[in-house]
CSV table of C-alpha atoms in Angstrom, one decimal:
chain,number,residue,atom,x,y,z
R,1,MET,CA,16.6,-25.6,18.1
R,2,SER,CA,19.0,-24.7,15.8
R,3,SER,CA,20.2,-28.0,14.1
R,4,VAL,CA,16.8,-28.7,13.3
R,5,PRO,CA,15.3,-27.8,10.0
R,6,PRO,CA,13.0,-25.3,10.5
R,7,SER,CA,9.9,-27.2,9.7
R,8,VAL,CA,10.6,-29.8,12.3
R,9,LEU,CA,10.3,-29.6,16.0
R,10,ARG,CA,11.8,-31.9,18.7
R,11,ALA,CA,10.7,-32.4,22.0
R,12,GLY,CA,14.5,-32.7,23.0
R,13,PRO,CA,17.2,-35.8,24.1
R,14,ALA,CA,14.5,-37.7,25.7
R,15,GLU,CA,11.9,-38.3,22.9
R,16,THR,CA,10.5,-41.1,22.5
R,17,GLY,CA,8.1,-40.4,19.4
R,18,PRO,CA,8.8,-39.0,15.8
R,19,PRO,CA,8.9,-35.4,15.6
R,20,LEU,CA,6.3,-33.2,14.8
R,21,ILE,CA,6.2,-32.3,11.0
R,22,LEU,CA,4.9,-28.1,11.0
R,23,PRO,CA,3.4,-27.3,8.0
R,24,PRO,CA,5.7,-25.2,5.5
R,25,ASP,CA,5.6,-21.7,6.6
R,26,PRO,CA,5.9,-19.5,3.0
R,27,GLY,CA,8.4,-16.4,3.0
R,28,PRO,CA,6.9,-13.0,3.9
R,29,PHE,CA,7.3,-12.2,0.5
R,30,ALA,CA,4.9,-14.7,-0.8
R,31,GLN,CA,2.7,-14.2,2.2
R,32,PHE,CA,2.3,-10.8,0.8
R,33,VAL,CA,1.7,-11.3,-3.0
R,34,ARG,CA,-1.0,-13.5,-2.3
R,35,SER,CA,-2.7,-11.1,0.2
R,36,GLN,CA,-2.4,-8.9,-2.4
R,37,SER,CA,-4.5,-10.8,-5.0
R,38,PHE,CA,-6.9,-11.4,-2.6
R,39,ALA,CA,-7.1,-7.3,-2.3
R,40,GLY,CA,-7.0,-6.4,-5.7
R,41,LEU,CA,-10.5,-8.9,-6.4
R,42,LEU,CA,-12.1,-7.5,-3.5
R,43,LEU,CA,-11.4,-3.6,-5.1
R,44,PHE,CA,-12.4,-4.5,-8.6
R,45,ALA,CA,-15.4,-5.9,-6.8
R,46,SER,CA,-16.3,-2.7,-4.8
R,47,ALA,CA,-15.3,-0.1,-7.5
R,48,VAL,CA,-17.8,-2.4,-10.0
R,49,LEU,CA,-20.8,-2.1,-7.5
R,50,ALA,CA,-20.2,1.6,-7.2
R,51,PHE,CA,-20.0,2.3,-11.0
R,52,VAL,CA,-22.7,0.4,-11.4
R,53,LEU,CA,-24.9,1.8,-8.6
R,54,ALA,CA,-24.0,5.5,-9.7
R,55,ASN,CA,-25.0,4.8,-13.3
R,56,SER,CA,-28.6,3.1,-11.7
R,57,PRO,CA,-32.0,3.7,-10.5
R,58,LEU,CA,-30.3,4.3,-7.3
R,59,ALA,CA,-27.9,6.3,-8.2
R,60,GLY,CA,-29.5,8.9,-5.7
R,61,ASP,CA,-29.2,7.0,-3.0
R,62,TYR,CA,-25.5,6.1,-3.3
R,63,GLU,CA,-25.2,9.8,-3.2
R,64,ALA,CA,-27.0,10.2,-0.1
R,65,LEU,CA,-25.1,7.5,1.6
R,66,ARG,CA,-22.0,9.2,0.0
R,67,HIS,CA,-22.7,12.4,1.8
R,68,LEU,CA,-24.2,11.4,4.6
R,69,HIS,CA,-22.9,13.2,7.9
R,70,LEU,CA,-21.2,11.8,10.4
R,71,SER,CA,-20.5,13.2,14.1
R,72,VAL,CA,-18.2,13.1,16.5
R,73,LEU,CA,-18.5,15.4,19.5
R,74,VAL,CA,-16.8,15.7,22.8
R,75,GLY,CA,-18.9,18.8,25.0
R,76,ASP,CA,-19.7,21.1,21.9
R,77,ARG,CA,-16.9,21.2,20.0
R,78,GLY,CA,-16.0,18.3,17.7
R,79,LEU,CA,-15.8,17.1,14.1
R,80,ASP,CA,-18.7,17.0,11.4
R,81,LEU,CA,-17.8,15.3,8.2
R,82,SER,CA,-19.5,12.8,5.3
R,83,LEU,CA,-18.7,9.7,5.3
R,84,GLU,CA,-16.4,10.5,1.8
R,85,HIS,CA,-14.9,12.5,3.8
R,86,TRP,CA,-14.1,10.5,7.5
R,87,VAL,CA,-12.6,7.6,5.0
R,88,ASN,CA,-11.2,9.9,3.2
R,89,ASP,CA,-9.3,11.8,5.5
R,90,GLY,CA,-9.4,9.6,8.9
R,91,LEU,CA,-9.5,5.7,7.4
R,92,MET,CA,-7.0,6.3,4.6
R,93,ALA,CA,-4.8,7.6,7.3
R,94,VAL,CA,-4.7,4.0,8.9
R,95,PHE,CA,-4.2,3.1,4.6
R,96,PHE,CA,-1.4,5.9,4.7
R,97,LEU,CA,0.4,4.6,8.0
R,98,LEU,CA,1.0,1.0,6.6
R,99,VAL,CA,2.1,2.4,3.6
R,100,GLY,CA,4.9,4.1,5.7
R,101,LEU,CA,5.9,1.0,7.9
R,102,GLU,CA,6.2,-0.8,4.5
R,103,ILE,CA,8.4,1.8,2.8
R,104,LYS,CA,10.8,2.2,5.7
R,105,ARG,CA,11.0,-1.9,6.7
R,106,GLU,CA,12.1,-2.1,3.3
R,107,LEU,CA,14.5,1.0,3.2
R,108,LEU,CA,16.2,-0.2,6.7
R,109,ILE,CA,15.9,-3.9,6.0
R,110,GLY,CA,13.8,-4.8,2.9
R,111,GLU,CA,14.6,-5.0,-1.3
R,112,LEU,CA,15.5,-1.2,-0.7
R,113,ALA,CA,18.2,-1.4,1.4
R,114,GLN,CA,20.0,-3.3,-1.2
R,115,PRO,CA,21.6,-0.3,-3.5
R,116,ARG,CA,21.6,-2.1,-7.2
R,117,ARG,CA,18.0,-3.5,-6.4
R,118,ALA,CA,16.6,0.0,-4.5
R,119,ALA,CA,18.7,2.2,-7.3
R,120,LEU,CA,16.2,0.1,-10.0
R,121,ALA,CA,13.3,0.3,-8.1
R,122,VAL,CA,13.9,4.3,-7.7
R,123,ALA,CA,14.6,5.2,-11.3
R,124,GLY,CA,12.0,3.3,-12.2
R,125,ALA,CA,9.3,5.5,-10.3
R,126,LEU,CA,10.9,7.9,-11.3
R,127,GLY,CA,10.6,7.6,-14.4
R,128,GLY,CA,7.1,6.4,-14.3
R,129,MET,CA,6.0,9.3,-12.4
R,130,VAL,CA,7.4,12.1,-14.1
R,131,VAL,CA,6.8,11.1,-17.8
R,132,PRO,CA,2.8,10.5,-16.5
R,133,ALA,CA,2.7,14.0,-15.2
R,134,LEU,CA,4.2,15.6,-18.7
R,135,LEU,CA,2.0,13.6,-21.1
R,136,TYR,CA,-0.9,14.8,-18.8
R,137,ALA,CA,0.4,18.4,-18.7
R,138,ALA,CA,0.6,18.3,-22.3
R,139,LEU,CA,-2.4,17.6,-23.1
R,140,ASN,CA,-4.1,19.8,-20.4
R,141,LEU,CA,-1.6,23.0,-20.9
R,142,GLY,CA,-3.5,26.4,-20.4
R,143,GLY,CA,-7.1,24.4,-19.4
R,144,PRO,CA,-8.5,24.1,-16.4
R,145,GLY,CA,-7.5,20.7,-15.6
R,146,LEU,CA,-3.9,21.1,-15.7
R,147,HIS,CA,-4.4,20.7,-11.8
R,148,GLY,CA,-4.7,17.4,-12.0
R,149,TRP,CA,-1.1,15.9,-13.5
R,150,GLY,CA,-0.5,14.3,-9.9
R,151,VAL,CA,-3.3,11.8,-10.9
R,152,PRO,CA,-1.8,9.6,-13.3
R,153,MET,CA,2.0,9.3,-11.7
R,154,ALA,CA,0.5,6.8,-9.0
R,155,THR,CA,0.6,2.7,-8.7
R,156,ASP,CA,-1.9,0.4,-7.0
R,157,ILE,CA,0.3,-1.8,-5.1
R,158,ALA,CA,-3.2,-4.3,-4.5
R,159,PHE,CA,-4.4,-4.4,-8.5
R,160,SER,CA,-1.3,-4.8,-10.0
R,161,LEU,CA,0.7,-7.3,-7.8
R,162,GLY,CA,-2.8,-9.2,-7.4
R,163,ILE,CA,-3.0,-9.4,-11.6
R,164,LEU,CA,0.7,-10.5,-11.6
R,165,ALA,CA,-0.2,-12.9,-8.8
R,166,LEU,CA,-2.4,-14.5,-11.3
R,167,LEU,CA,-0.4,-15.3,-13.8
R,168,GLY,CA,1.8,-17.8,-11.3
R,169,SER,CA,5.3,-18.9,-11.8
R,170,ARG,CA,5.1,-18.0,-15.3
R,171,VAL,CA,6.5,-15.2,-14.2
R,172,PRO,CA,10.0,-14.8,-12.5
R,173,VAL,CA,10.2,-13.9,-8.7
R,174,GLY,CA,12.6,-11.0,-9.7
R,175,LEU,CA,10.0,-9.7,-11.8
R,176,LYS,CA,7.3,-9.7,-8.5
R,177,ILE,CA,10.3,-8.0,-6.4
R,178,PHE,CA,11.1,-5.4,-9.0
R,179,LEU,CA,7.4,-4.3,-9.3
R,180,THR,CA,7.1,-4.2,-5.5
R,181,ALA,CA,9.4,-2.0,-4.4
R,182,LEU,CA,9.0,0.1,-7.5
R,183,ALA,CA,5.4,0.2,-6.1
R,184,ILE,CA,6.4,1.5,-2.8
R,185,VAL,CA,8.9,4.0,-4.1
R,186,ASP,CA,6.2,4.8,-6.3
R,187,ASP,CA,4.0,5.3,-3.1
R,188,LEU,CA,6.8,7.4,-1.5
R,189,GLY,CA,6.2,10.1,-4.2
R,190,ALA,CA,3.1,10.0,-4.2
R,191,VAL,CA,3.1,11.0,-0.1
R,192,ALA,CA,5.7,14.1,-1.2
R,193,VAL,CA,3.3,15.2,-4.2
R,194,ILE,CA,0.4,15.5,-1.9
R,195,ALA,CA,2.2,17.5,0.9
R,196,LEU,CA,3.8,19.7,-1.1
R,197,PHE,CA,1.2,20.7,-4.2
R,198,TYR,CA,-2.1,19.4,-2.5
R,199,THR,CA,-2.2,21.2,0.4
R,200,ASP,CA,-4.1,24.4,1.5
R,201,THR,CA,-3.6,27.4,3.4
R,202,ILE,CA,-1.3,26.2,6.4
R,203,GLN,CA,-2.4,27.2,9.9
R,204,LEU,CA,0.6,27.6,11.8
R,205,PRO,CA,-0.3,26.7,15.3
R,206,ALA,CA,-2.1,23.6,14.4
R,207,LEU,CA,1.0,22.8,11.9
R,208,LEU,CA,3.2,23.5,15.2
R,209,ALA,CA,1.0,21.3,17.8
R,210,ALA,CA,1.1,18.9,15.1
R,211,ALA,CA,5.2,19.4,14.7
R,212,LEU,CA,5.1,18.7,18.8
R,213,VAL,CA,3.2,15.7,19.3
R,214,TRP,CA,5.1,13.9,16.0
R,215,GLY,CA,8.6,15.2,18.2
R,216,ALA,CA,7.2,13.0,21.3
R,217,LEU,CA,6.4,10.0,19.2
R,218,LEU,CA,10.5,10.3,17.9
R,219,ALA,CA,11.7,10.4,20.9
R,220,MET,CA,9.4,7.6,22.1
R,221,GLY,CA,10.7,5.6,19.3
R,222,ARG,CA,14.2,6.0,19.8
R,223,LEU,CA,13.5,5.9,23.8
R,224,GLY,CA,12.3,1.6,22.7
R,225,VAL,CA,8.9,2.2,23.6
R,226,ARG,CA,7.2,-0.8,22.7
R,227,ARG,CA,3.3,-0.5,23.1
R,228,LEU,CA,1.3,0.0,20.8
R,229,GLY,CA,-1.3,1.7,22.1
R,230,MET,CA,1.1,4.9,23.0
R,231,TYR,CA,1.7,5.1,19.2
R,232,ALA,CA,-2.2,4.9,18.7
R,233,ALA,CA,-3.1,7.2,21.2
R,234,LEU,CA,-0.6,10.2,19.9
R,235,GLY,CA,-1.0,9.2,16.4
R,236,GLY,CA,-4.3,10.2,16.8
R,237,LEU,CA,-3.7,13.4,18.7
R,238,LEU,CA,-1.3,14.2,15.1
R,239,TRP,CA,-4.4,13.5,12.9
R,240,LEU,CA,-6.1,15.7,14.3
R,241,PHE,CA,-3.7,18.7,14.7
R,242,VAL,CA,-2.7,17.8,10.9
R,243,LEU,CA,-5.9,17.8,9.7
R,244,GLN,CA,-6.7,21.6,11.3
R,245,SER,CA,-3.0,22.5,9.8
R,246,GLY,CA,-4.2,22.2,6.2
R,247,LEU,CA,-1.9,19.6,5.3
R,248,HIS,CA,-3.9,16.4,4.3
R,249,ALA,CA,-4.6,14.2,7.0
R,250,THR,CA,-3.4,11.6,5.7
R,251,ILE,CA,0.4,12.8,5.7
R,252,ALA,CA,0.0,12.1,9.8
R,253,GLY,CA,-0.3,8.3,9.0
R,254,VAL,CA,3.2,8.7,7.3
R,255,LEU,CA,4.9,11.0,10.1
R,256,LEU,CA,3.2,8.3,12.7
R,257,ALA,CA,4.8,5.3,10.8
R,258,LEU,CA,8.3,7.0,10.1
R,259,ALA,CA,8.1,6.8,14.6
R,260,VAL,CA,7.3,3.7,14.8
R,261,PRO,CA,10.7,1.6,15.2
R,262,LEU,CA,11.8,-1.0,14.3
R,263,ARG,CA,14.5,-2.4,16.7
R,264,ARG,CA,13.6,-6.0,18.3
R,265,ALA,CA,13.5,-6.7,21.8
R,266,ALA,CA,16.4,-8.5,23.4
R,267,PRO,CA,16.9,-12.1,21.6
R,268,LEU,CA,14.8,-14.3,22.9
R,269,ALA,CA,15.6,-18.3,23.7
R,270,VAL,CA,12.5,-20.7,23.4
R,271,SER,CA,13.3,-24.3,24.6
R,272,LEU,CA,10.6,-27.0,25.2
R,273,PRO,CA,11.0,-29.7,28.2
R,274,GLY,CA,13.0,-32.4,27.2
R,275,GLY,CA,10.5,-35.6,28.1
R,276,LEU,CA,8.0,-33.9,26.3
R,277,VAL,CA,7.3,-36.2,23.4
R,278,ALA,CA,6.2,-34.7,19.7
R,279,ASP,CA,3.0,-36.2,19.7
R,280,ALA,CA,-0.1,-33.5,17.9
R,281,ASP,CA,-1.9,-35.2,20.6
R,282,ASN,CA,-0.1,-34.0,23.6
R,283,GLU,CA,-1.8,-31.7,26.0
R,284,ARG,CA,1.5,-30.7,27.1
R,285,LEU,CA,3.3,-30.1,23.7
R,286,GLY,CA,0.3,-28.2,22.6
R,287,VAL,CA,0.3,-25.1,26.1
R,288,HIS,CA,4.1,-25.1,25.2
R,289,LEU,CA,3.8,-24.2,22.1
R,290,GLN,CA,1.2,-22.1,21.7
R,291,ARG,CA,3.8,-20.0,25.0
R,292,ALA,CA,6.4,-20.4,22.9
R,293,GLU,CA,4.2,-18.8,19.6
R,294,ALA,CA,2.8,-15.7,22.1
R,295,ALA,CA,6.6,-15.4,22.9
R,296,LEU,CA,8.0,-14.9,19.5
R,297,GLU,CA,5.1,-12.6,19.1
R,298,ARG,CA,6.2,-10.4,22.1
R,299,ALA,CA,9.9,-10.4,20.8
R,300,GLN,CA,9.1,-8.7,17.3
R,301,SER,CA,9.8,-5.4,16.7
R,302,PRO,CA,6.4,-2.7,17.3
R,303,LEU,CA,6.7,-1.9,13.3
R,304,HIS,CA,6.5,-5.7,12.2
R,305,ARG,CA,3.5,-6.3,14.6
R,306,LEU,CA,2.0,-2.8,13.8
R,307,GLU,CA,2.5,-3.8,10.1
R,308,HIS,CA,0.5,-7.2,11.1
R,309,LEU,CA,-2.2,-6.0,12.7
R,310,LEU,CA,-3.3,-3.3,10.3
R,311,HIS,CA,-2.9,-5.0,7.0
R,312,PRO,CA,-6.1,-7.1,7.3
R,313,TYR,CA,-8.1,-3.9,8.1
R,314,VAL,CA,-6.3,-2.1,5.5
R,315,THR,CA,-6.6,-5.1,3.0
R,316,TYR,CA,-10.5,-6.3,3.8
R,317,ALA,CA,-12.3,-2.7,4.6
R,318,ILE,CA,-10.4,0.4,4.2
R,319,LEU,CA,-9.6,-0.5,0.1
R,320,PRO,CA,-12.3,-1.6,-0.5
R,321,LEU,CA,-14.7,1.1,1.4
R,322,PHE,CA,-12.7,3.9,-0.5
R,323,ALA,CA,-13.2,1.9,-3.9
R,324,PHE,CA,-16.9,1.9,-3.0
R,325,VAL,CA,-17.3,5.6,-2.3
R,326,ASN,CA,-14.7,7.0,-4.9
R,327,ALA,CA,-15.2,4.7,-8.1
R,328,GLY,CA,-19.2,5.4,-8.4
R,329,VAL,CA,-18.9,8.0,-11.6
R,330,ALA,CA,-21.5,8.6,-13.8
R,331,VAL,CA,-20.9,8.4,-17.1
R,332,GLY,CA,-24.5,9.8,-18.1
R,333,GLY,CA,-23.3,13.3,-18.4
R,334,THR,CA,-19.6,13.3,-18.6
R,335,THR,CA,-17.9,13.6,-22.1
R,336,LEU,CA,-14.1,12.3,-22.8
R,337,GLY,CA,-12.7,15.8,-22.2
R,338,THR,CA,-8.8,16.4,-21.9
R,339,VAL,CA,-8.8,15.6,-18.5
R,340,THR,CA,-9.9,11.9,-18.6
R,341,LEU,CA,-7.6,12.0,-21.7
R,342,GLY,CA,-4.6,13.0,-20.1
R,343,VAL,CA,-5.3,10.7,-17.3
R,344,VAL,CA,-5.4,7.3,-19.8
R,345,ALA,CA,-2.5,8.6,-21.5
R,346,GLY,CA,-0.5,9.1,-18.3
R,347,LEU,CA,-1.5,5.7,-17.2
R,348,VAL,CA,-1.5,3.5,-20.4
R,349,LEU,CA,1.8,5.4,-22.2
R,350,GLY,CA,3.5,7.1,-19.4
R,351,LYS,CA,3.8,4.4,-17.0
R,352,PRO,CA,5.8,2.0,-19.3
R,353,LEU,CA,7.6,4.5,-21.2
R,354,GLY,CA,8.5,6.4,-18.0
R,355,VAL,CA,9.3,2.8,-16.0
R,356,LEU,CA,11.7,1.6,-18.8
R,357,GLY,CA,13.7,4.5,-19.4
R,358,GLY,CA,13.9,5.4,-15.9
R,359,ALA,CA,15.1,1.7,-15.5
R,360,TRP,CA,17.5,1.6,-18.6
R,361,LEU,CA,19.2,5.5,-17.7
R,362,ALA,CA,20.2,3.3,-14.1
R,363,VAL,CA,21.8,0.2,-15.3
R,364,ARG,CA,22.8,2.2,-18.3
R,365,ALA,CA,24.7,4.4,-16.1
R,366,GLY,CA,25.9,1.3,-13.6
R,367,LEU,CA,24.1,2.2,-11.2
R,368,ALA,CA,21.1,-1.0,-11.2
R,369,ALA,CA,21.1,-4.5,-12.9
R,370,LEU,CA,18.5,-6.6,-13.7
R,371,PRO,CA,17.0,-9.1,-11.7
R,372,SER,CA,18.1,-12.5,-12.3
R,373,GLY,CA,15.5,-14.4,-14.6
R,374,VAL,CA,14.0,-10.9,-15.9
R,375,ASN,CA,15.1,-8.8,-19.4
R,376,TRP,CA,14.0,-5.6,-20.9
R,377,SER,CA,10.8,-7.6,-22.6
R,378,LEU,CA,9.6,-8.6,-18.8
R,379,LEU,CA,10.3,-5.4,-17.6
R,380,VAL,CA,7.8,-3.6,-20.4
R,381,GLY,CA,4.8,-6.0,-19.0
R,382,ALA,CA,5.7,-4.4,-15.7
R,383,GLY,CA,5.8,-1.1,-16.7
R,384,MET,CA,2.5,-1.5,-18.0
R,385,LEU,CA,0.7,-3.1,-14.8
R,386,ALA,CA,2.6,-0.2,-13.0
R,387,GLY,CA,-0.1,2.2,-14.9
R,388,ILE,CA,-3.2,0.2,-12.8
R,389,GLY,CA,-3.1,3.2,-10.3
R,390,PHE,CA,-6.5,3.0,-9.0
R,391,THR,CA,-6.4,3.3,-5.1
R,392,VAL,CA,-3.5,6.4,-5.0
R,393,SER,CA,-4.8,7.9,-8.5
R,394,LEU,CA,-8.6,8.6,-7.3
R,395,PHE,CA,-7.2,9.8,-4.3
R,396,VAL,CA,-5.4,12.5,-5.9
R,397,ALA,CA,-8.0,13.6,-8.1
R,398,ASN,CA,-10.2,14.2,-5.3
R,399,LEU,CA,-7.6,16.2,-3.9
R,400,ALA,CA,-7.2,18.2,-7.2
R,401,PHE,CA,-10.6,19.1,-8.4
R,402,ALA,CA,-13.4,20.8,-6.3
R,403,ASP,CA,-15.1,20.8,-9.7
R,404,ALA,CA,-17.5,17.7,-10.2
R,405,ALA,CA,-17.1,17.6,-13.9
R,406,LEU,CA,-13.2,17.8,-13.9
R,407,LEU,CA,-13.8,15.0,-11.2
R,408,ALA,CA,-15.7,13.0,-12.7
R,409,GLY,CA,-13.6,13.5,-16.2
R,410,ALA,CA,-10.3,12.7,-13.8
R,411,LYS,CA,-12.5,9.4,-12.1
R,412,LEU,CA,-13.8,8.2,-15.4
R,413,GLY,CA,-9.8,8.2,-16.8
R,414,VAL,CA,-8.2,6.5,-14.1
R,415,LEU,CA,-10.7,3.6,-13.9
R,416,ILE,CA,-10.4,3.6,-18.2
R,417,GLY,CA,-6.5,3.6,-17.8
R,418,THR,CA,-6.3,1.0,-14.9
R,419,LEU,CA,-8.3,-1.7,-17.2
R,420,CYS,CA,-6.5,-1.0,-20.0
R,421,SER,CA,-3.0,-0.9,-18.0
R,422,ALA,CA,-4.2,-4.5,-16.6
R,423,ALA,CA,-5.0,-5.8,-19.9
R,424,LEU,CA,-2.1,-4.6,-21.9
R,425,GLY,CA,0.0,-6.0,-19.2
R,426,VAL,CA,-1.2,-9.6,-18.8
R,427,ALA,CA,-1.7,-9.6,-22.5
R,428,TRP,CA,2.2,-8.8,-22.5
R,429,LEU,CA,3.6,-11.2,-20.2
R,430,LEU,CA,1.5,-13.9,-21.5
R,431,LEU,CA,3.0,-13.6,-24.8
R,432,GLN,CA,6.7,-12.7,-23.4
R,433,THR,CA,6.3,-15.9,-21.2
R,434,ARG,CA,5.1,-18.5,-24.2
R,435,ARG,CA,7.7,-17.6,-26.4
R,436,ALA,CA,10.2,-17.9,-23.5
R,437,ALA,CA,9.3,-20.9,-23.2
R,438,THR,CA,9.2,-22.2,-26.9
């Protein structure tokens, strides 16, 4: 089959009919951007619904739902958490598992495996984390809101790429790749910030138990264990020990991702019997195609299989549910204090300044080069879209503030900053692409 184009499948040397023309398969990056575009719209709808409910006569029912307690018991022991905590501590661990899988894949075989592209994304992401944090800290220095300096550091990959995808072919592919890589590095930075600065008192016995389980997972990965069920079983145990250790439970998702192997199975040769006619109505051909598809799926690495398995659940269920539970900010008693202003300033001003500054330093030092078709004006637009910090910013706000007023102010800042960054980024990129077309 190596002598035929990938979109044409022939039955063999004895075929008598025309080739079966398969529909063109978009590349993995095109598929990713398309799915993130829809994910962004779904996230936006969930956030709007939560915001409307929190500011309506149904606000009491909405709050009661968020604080509804659900228990999982084994005998007389178990977990009793509110719906909000099950989502933020439990389901978001699955989100961070997917983030960890994407980071590992990109570092080993993706865009971040290419040094110059990786250097541009890393420098832009670092600048885009440091400058917003400094702006926020400057506005909250000496005040009770200083602990929220990590809130404006994050970039929401679903929202930012979803909005960028709406601009279609006006935006060069290189800019989309840059923003994707930057958001992935940004996620890695967010994980580090959560682990180092937003962690409660450490419980050493539980932490030791988590380390032993993680060691077993790493050993399984090195030995090439391919059964996802085994990783899921030990991953659940890892999550429980991390939750009890004082580290935030979502760290377990990233640790599990690091253990899942990327190595593929042995090379697989798929062939069709020579006597089959490549006809769409041929039942025997259909059976062989199904077998070939199943064999190719089995040949994928555990990391790829787990990533593909989790993606729809995270996209269509976990992230919208997270937005619904966390975006309900009642604005009636919320004032635009320094926490809100710091988050808005960090996302709207700090992100583009930091991304552009970090990228400029990397290019100036000769460590990186701008992607093909991308100029500095377009990079400014990408920096603006990087200020869309919705998911992880709300998540960090929940970790940073126990005080309800400060938390509401931070969430309001995230919502305002995200909307402003999205509007400014789209307007700027439309203006730049129209100028380039004239």
